[in-house]
CSV table of C-alpha atoms and ligand atoms in Angstrom, one decimal:
chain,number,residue,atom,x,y,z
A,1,UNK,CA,66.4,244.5,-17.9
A,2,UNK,CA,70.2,246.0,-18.4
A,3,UNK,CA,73.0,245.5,-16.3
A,4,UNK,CA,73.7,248.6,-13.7
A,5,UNK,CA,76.6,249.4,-11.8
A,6,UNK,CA,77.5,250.9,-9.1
A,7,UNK,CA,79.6,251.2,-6.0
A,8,UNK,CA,78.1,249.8,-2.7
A,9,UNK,CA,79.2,248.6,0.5
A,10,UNK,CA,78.0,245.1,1.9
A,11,UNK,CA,76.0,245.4,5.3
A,12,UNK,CA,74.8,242.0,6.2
A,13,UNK,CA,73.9,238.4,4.4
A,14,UNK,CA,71.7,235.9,5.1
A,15,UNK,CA,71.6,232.5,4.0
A,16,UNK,CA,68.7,231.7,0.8
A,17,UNK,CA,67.8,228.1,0.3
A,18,UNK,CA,70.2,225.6,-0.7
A,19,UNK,CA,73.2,227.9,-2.3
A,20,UNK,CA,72.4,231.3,-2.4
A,21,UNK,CA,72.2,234.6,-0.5
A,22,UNK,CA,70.3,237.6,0.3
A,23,UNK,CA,72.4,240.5,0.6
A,24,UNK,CA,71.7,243.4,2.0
A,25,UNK,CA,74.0,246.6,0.3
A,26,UNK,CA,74.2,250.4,0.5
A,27,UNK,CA,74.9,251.7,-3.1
A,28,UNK,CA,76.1,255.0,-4.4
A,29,UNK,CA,73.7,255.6,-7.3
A,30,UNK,CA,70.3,253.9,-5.9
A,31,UNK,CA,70.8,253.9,-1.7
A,32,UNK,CA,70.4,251.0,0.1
A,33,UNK,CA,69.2,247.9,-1.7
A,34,UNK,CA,68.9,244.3,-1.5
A,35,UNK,CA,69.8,241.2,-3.6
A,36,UNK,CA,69.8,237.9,-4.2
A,37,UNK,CA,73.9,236.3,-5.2
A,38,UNK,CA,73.4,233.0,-6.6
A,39,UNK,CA,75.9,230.3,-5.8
A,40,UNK,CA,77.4,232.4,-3.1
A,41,UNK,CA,77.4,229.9,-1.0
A,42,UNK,CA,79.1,227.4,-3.2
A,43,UNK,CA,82.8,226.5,-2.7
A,44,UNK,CA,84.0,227.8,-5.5
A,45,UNK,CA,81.9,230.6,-6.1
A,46,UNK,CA,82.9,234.0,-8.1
A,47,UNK,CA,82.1,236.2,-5.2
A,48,UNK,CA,84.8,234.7,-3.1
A,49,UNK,CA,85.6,236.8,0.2
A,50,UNK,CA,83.4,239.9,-1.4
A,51,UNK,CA,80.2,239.8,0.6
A,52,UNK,CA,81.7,240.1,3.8
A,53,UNK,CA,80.4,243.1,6.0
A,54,UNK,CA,81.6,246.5,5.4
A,55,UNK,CA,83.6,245.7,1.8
A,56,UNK,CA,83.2,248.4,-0.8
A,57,UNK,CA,83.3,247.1,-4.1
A,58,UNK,CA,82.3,247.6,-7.6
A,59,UNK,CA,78.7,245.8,-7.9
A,60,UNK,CA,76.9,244.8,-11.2
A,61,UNK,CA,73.3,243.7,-10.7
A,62,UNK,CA,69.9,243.1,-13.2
A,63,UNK,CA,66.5,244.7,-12.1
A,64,UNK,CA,64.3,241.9,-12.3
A,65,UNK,CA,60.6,243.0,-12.7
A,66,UNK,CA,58.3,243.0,-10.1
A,67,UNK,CA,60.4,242.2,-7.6
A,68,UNK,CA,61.9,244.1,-4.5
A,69,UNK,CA,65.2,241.9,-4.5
A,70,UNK,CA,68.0,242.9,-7.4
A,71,UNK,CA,70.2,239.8,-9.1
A,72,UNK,CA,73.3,240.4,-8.0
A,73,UNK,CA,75.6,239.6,-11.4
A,74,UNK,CA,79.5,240.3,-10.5
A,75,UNK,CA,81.0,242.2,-7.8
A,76,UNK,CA,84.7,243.7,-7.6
A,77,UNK,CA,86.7,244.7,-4.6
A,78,UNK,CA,87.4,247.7,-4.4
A,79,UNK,CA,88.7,247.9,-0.8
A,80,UNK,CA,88.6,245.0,2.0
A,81,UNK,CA,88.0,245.5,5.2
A,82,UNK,CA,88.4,241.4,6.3
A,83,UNK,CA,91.6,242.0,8.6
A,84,UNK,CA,88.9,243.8,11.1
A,85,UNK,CA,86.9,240.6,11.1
A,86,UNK,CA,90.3,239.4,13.4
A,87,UNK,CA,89.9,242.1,15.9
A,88,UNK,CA,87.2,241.2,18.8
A,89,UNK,CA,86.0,244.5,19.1
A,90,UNK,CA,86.7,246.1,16.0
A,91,UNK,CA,84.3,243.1,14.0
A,92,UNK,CA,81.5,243.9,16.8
A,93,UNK,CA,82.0,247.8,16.1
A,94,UNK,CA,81.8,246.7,12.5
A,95,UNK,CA,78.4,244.2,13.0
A,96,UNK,CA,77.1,247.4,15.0
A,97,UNK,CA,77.6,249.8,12.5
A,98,UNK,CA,75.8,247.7,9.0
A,99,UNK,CA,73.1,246.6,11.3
A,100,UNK,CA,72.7,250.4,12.4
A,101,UNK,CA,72.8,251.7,9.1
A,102,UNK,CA,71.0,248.9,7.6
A,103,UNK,CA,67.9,249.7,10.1
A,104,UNK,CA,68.1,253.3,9.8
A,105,UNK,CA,68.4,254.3,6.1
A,106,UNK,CA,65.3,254.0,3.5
A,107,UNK,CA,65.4,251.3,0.7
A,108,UNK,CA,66.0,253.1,-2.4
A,109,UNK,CA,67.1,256.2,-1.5
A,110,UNK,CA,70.6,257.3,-2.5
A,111,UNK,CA,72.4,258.5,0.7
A,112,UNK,CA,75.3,259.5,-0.1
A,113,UNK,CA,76.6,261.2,2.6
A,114,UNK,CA,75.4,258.0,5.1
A,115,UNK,CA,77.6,256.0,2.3
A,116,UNK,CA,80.5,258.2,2.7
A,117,UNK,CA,80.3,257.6,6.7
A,118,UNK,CA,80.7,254.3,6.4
A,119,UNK,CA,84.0,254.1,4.9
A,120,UNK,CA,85.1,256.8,6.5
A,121,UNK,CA,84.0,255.0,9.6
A,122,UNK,CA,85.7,251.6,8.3
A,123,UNK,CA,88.7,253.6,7.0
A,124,UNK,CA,89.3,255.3,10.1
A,125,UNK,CA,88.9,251.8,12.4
A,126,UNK,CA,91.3,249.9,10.1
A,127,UNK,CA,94.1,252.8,10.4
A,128,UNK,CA,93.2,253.6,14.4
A,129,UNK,CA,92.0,249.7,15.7
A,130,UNK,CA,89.9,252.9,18.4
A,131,UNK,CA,87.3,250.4,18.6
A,132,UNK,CA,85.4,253.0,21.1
A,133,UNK,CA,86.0,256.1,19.3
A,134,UNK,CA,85.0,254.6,15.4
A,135,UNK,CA,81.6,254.0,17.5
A,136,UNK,CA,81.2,257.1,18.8
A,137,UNK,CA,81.8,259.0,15.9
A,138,UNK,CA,80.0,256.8,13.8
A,139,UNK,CA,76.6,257.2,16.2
A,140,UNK,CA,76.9,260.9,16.5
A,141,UNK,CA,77.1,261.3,12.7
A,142,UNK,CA,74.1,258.6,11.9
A,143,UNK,CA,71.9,260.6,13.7
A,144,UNK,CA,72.9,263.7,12.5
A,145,UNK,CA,72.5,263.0,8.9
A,146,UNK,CA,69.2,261.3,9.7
A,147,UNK,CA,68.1,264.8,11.3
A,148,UNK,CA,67.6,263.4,15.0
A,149,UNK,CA,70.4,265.4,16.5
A,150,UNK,CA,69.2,267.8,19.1
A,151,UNK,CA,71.2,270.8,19.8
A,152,UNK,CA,74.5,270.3,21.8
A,153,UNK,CA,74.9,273.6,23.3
A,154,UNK,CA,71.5,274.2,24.6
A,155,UNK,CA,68.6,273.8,26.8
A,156,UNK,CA,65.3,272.4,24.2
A,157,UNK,CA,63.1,273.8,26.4
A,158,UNK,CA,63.7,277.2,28.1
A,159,UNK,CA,66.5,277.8,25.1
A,160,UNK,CA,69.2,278.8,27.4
A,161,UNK,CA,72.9,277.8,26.0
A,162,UNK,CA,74.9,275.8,28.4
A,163,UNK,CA,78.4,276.5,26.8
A,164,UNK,CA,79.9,279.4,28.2
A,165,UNK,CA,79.4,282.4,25.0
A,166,UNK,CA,76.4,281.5,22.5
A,167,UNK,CA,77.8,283.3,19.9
A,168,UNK,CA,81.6,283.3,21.0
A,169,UNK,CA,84.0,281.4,18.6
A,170,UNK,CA,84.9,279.0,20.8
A,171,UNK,CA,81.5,277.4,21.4
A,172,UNK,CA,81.5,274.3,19.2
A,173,UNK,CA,84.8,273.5,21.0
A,174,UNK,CA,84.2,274.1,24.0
A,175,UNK,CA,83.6,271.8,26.9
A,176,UNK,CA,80.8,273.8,28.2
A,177,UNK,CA,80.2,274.0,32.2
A,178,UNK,CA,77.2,272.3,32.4
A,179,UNK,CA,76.0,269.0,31.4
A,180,UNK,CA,72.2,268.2,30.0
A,181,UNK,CA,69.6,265.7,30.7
A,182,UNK,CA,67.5,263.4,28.2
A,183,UNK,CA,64.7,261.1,28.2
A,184,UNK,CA,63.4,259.2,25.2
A,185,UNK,CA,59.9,260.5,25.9
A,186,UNK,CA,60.7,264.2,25.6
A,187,UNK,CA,62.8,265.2,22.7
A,188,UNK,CA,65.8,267.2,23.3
A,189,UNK,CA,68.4,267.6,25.8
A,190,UNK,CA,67.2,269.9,28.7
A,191,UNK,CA,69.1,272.3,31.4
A,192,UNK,CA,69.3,271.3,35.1
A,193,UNK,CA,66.3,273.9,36.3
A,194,UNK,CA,64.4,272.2,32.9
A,195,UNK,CA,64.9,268.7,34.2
A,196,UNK,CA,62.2,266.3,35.1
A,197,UNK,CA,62.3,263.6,36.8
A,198,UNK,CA,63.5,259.8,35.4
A,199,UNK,CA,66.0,261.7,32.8
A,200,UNK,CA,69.2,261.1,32.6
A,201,UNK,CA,72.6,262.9,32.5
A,202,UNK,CA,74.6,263.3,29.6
A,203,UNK,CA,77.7,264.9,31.3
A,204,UNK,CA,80.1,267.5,30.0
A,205,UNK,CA,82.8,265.3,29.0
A,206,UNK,CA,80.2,263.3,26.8
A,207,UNK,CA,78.7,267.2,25.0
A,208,UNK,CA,81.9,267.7,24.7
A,209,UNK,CA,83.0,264.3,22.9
A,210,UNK,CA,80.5,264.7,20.2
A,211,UNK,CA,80.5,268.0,19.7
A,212,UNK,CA,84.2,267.2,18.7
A,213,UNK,CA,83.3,264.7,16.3
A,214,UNK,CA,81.1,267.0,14.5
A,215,UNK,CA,83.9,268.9,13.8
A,216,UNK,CA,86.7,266.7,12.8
A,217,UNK,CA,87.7,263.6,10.9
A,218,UNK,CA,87.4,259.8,12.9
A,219,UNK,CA,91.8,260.1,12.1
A,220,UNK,CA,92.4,263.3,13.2
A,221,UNK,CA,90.6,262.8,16.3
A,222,UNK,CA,92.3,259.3,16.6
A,223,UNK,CA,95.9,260.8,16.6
A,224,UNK,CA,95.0,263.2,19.2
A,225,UNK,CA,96.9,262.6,22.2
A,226,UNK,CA,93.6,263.8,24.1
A,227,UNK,CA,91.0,262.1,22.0
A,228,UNK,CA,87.4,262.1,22.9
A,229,UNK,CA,86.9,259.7,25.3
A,230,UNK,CA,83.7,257.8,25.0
A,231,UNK,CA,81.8,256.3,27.7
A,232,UNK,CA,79.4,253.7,28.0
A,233,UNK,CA,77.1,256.8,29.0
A,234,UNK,CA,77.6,258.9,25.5
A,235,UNK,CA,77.3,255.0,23.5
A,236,UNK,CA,74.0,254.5,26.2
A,237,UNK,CA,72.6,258.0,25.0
A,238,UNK,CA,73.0,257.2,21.0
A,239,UNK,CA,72.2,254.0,20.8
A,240,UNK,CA,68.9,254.5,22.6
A,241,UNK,CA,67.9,256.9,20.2
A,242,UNK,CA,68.7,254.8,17.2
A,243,UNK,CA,66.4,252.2,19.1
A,244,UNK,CA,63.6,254.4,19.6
A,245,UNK,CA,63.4,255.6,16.0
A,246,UNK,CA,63.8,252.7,14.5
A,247,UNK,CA,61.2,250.9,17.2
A,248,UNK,CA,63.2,247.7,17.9
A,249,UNK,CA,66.5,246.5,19.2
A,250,UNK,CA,69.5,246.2,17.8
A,251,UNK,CA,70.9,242.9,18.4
A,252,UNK,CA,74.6,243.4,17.7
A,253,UNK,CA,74.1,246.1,20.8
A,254,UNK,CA,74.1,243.4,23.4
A,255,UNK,CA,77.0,241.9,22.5
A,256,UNK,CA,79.2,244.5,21.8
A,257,UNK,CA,78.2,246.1,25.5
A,258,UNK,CA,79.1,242.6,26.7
A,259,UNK,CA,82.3,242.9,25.4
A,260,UNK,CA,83.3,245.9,27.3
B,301,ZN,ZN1,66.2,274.8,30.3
C-alpha cells in the first residue's frame, strides 16, 4: 500500500496495548479517520508532543488492507496548540470541541469546511484565551455546517419573522424584539403564540449572539468591546442539539459546565 499524506488535526487518543495508540484525526484529503501510532507511547518515541488534541500537523500514514484503522508512519507539526492544555478552561473548551467534532462528522468523508473550523476555532482561543465565546462560535457553526441550524429570524411553524424587517438590511444583525422557544421533540425555534408547553426560551440576547457569529470571524468578534455574550442558556440550547443528533452524551460537557 503507498504512503499518503495529508494535513489533519488530532482529536483524541486512546491507549492500545502495551505501547501504542489509537488516534482519532480529522484530515484534509480523506475527512475524519482513525489510526493506529506504534510506539507512541514509548519514552522516546518520534511522535513526541504531536498527538496532543487539536495539533495540526503534516501526517503520513499506509492503508493497510482490510482494515478500518490507518498505520500512522510520521507526523510533522505544523502548528501547536499545547500552551492551551495550561489554561483550565481553554483545555475543557478544547476536550469539548474534538469530542464534538469527533462524534458529529462521518468517517471518511472529507469535511473541509468542519476542518477549517477547527483551527479557526483553536486559532482564535489561543489569540483571545475567550474560553466562552471560542465555544459559542464553535457550536453555532458545527451545527450549521452539519445542516441542523434552524432559522434565527423566524417562527418554524406559523413562519412569522421575529426581527423587526424580513427583508430590511439590518436583519442578520439585528437583535430582534422577540425571543423564540425550542424543544428537542419539535424541530425548530417557534414564536410566543406558536409555543407549547415544556419549551424553552432562547432569549434575544442569545438570537442575537449567534446570529453574530454567523457573520464574523471568532477574532473579530473577540476584539469587540461588546462581544457576544454567551450564556449558559445559548451553550444549554447547542449542546442539546449536538446530543440529540448524535444520540448520546458528551462527556467533556459535564465537566466543562462544572467549571463555570
Ligand atoms: Zn409562530
Amino acid at each position: 500500500m503507498p504512503l499518503q499524506d495529508s494535513e489533519a488535526i488530532v482529536l483524541r487518543t486512546y491507549p492500545l496495548g502495551d505501547a501504542d495508540r489509537l488516534v482519532s484525526l480529522i484530515t484534509r484529503t480523506q475527512g475524519r479517520l482513525r489510526g493506529v501510532a506504534q510506539g507512541a507511547r514509548r519514552p522516546k518515541s518520534r511522535f513526541g508532543a504531536a498527538l496532543e488534541p487539536l495539533t495540526y500537523l503534516r501526517l503520513w500514514f499506509y492503508e493497510r488492507e482490510n482494515r478500518d484503522l490507518v498505520r500512522i508512519r510520521q507526523c510533522e507539526i505544523l502548528e501547536s496548540f499545547l500552551d492551551l492544555h495550561g489554561d483550565y478552561r481553554s483545555s475543557l473548551v478544547t476536550a469539548l470541541a474534538a469530542e464534538i467534532t469527533d462524534a458529529v462528522l462521518p468517517e471518511r468523508e472529507p469535511q473541509d469546511a468542519a476542518f477549517r473550523l477547527l483551527l479557526h476555532v483553536a486559532r482564535g482561543l489561543r489569540e483571545t484565551r475567550q474560553a466562552s465565546l471560542a465555544l459559542g462560535y464553535f457550536l453555532v457553526w458545527t451545527i450549521r455546517l452539519a445542516g441542523w441550524l434552524p432559522d434565527l429570524d423566524r417562527c418554524s411553524s406559523c413562519g412569522r419573522f421575529v426581527t423587526q424587517a424580513p427583508h430590511g438590511p439590518s436583519v442578520a444583525s439585528s437583535a430582534g424584539p422577540e425571543p423564540l422557544y425550542w424543544s428537542l421533540s419539535q424541530p425548530g425555534l417557534h414564536c410566543a403564540n406558536c409555543r407549547r408547553p415544556g419549551m424553552r426560551t432562547l432569549s434575544t440576547e442569545a438570537l442575537a449572539a449567534a446570529r453574530r457569529m454567523l457573520a464574523a470571524p471568532l477574532h473579530q468578534l473577540a476584539l469587540d468591546a461588546n462581544s457576544p455574550r454567551v450564556s449558559p442558556e445559548f451553550e444549554a440550547y447547542f449542546l442539546d442539539m449536538i446530543e440529540h443528533h448524535i444520540e448520546r452524551h458528551l462527556a467533556s460537557r459535564r465537566i466543562y459546565e462544572e467549571s463555570r
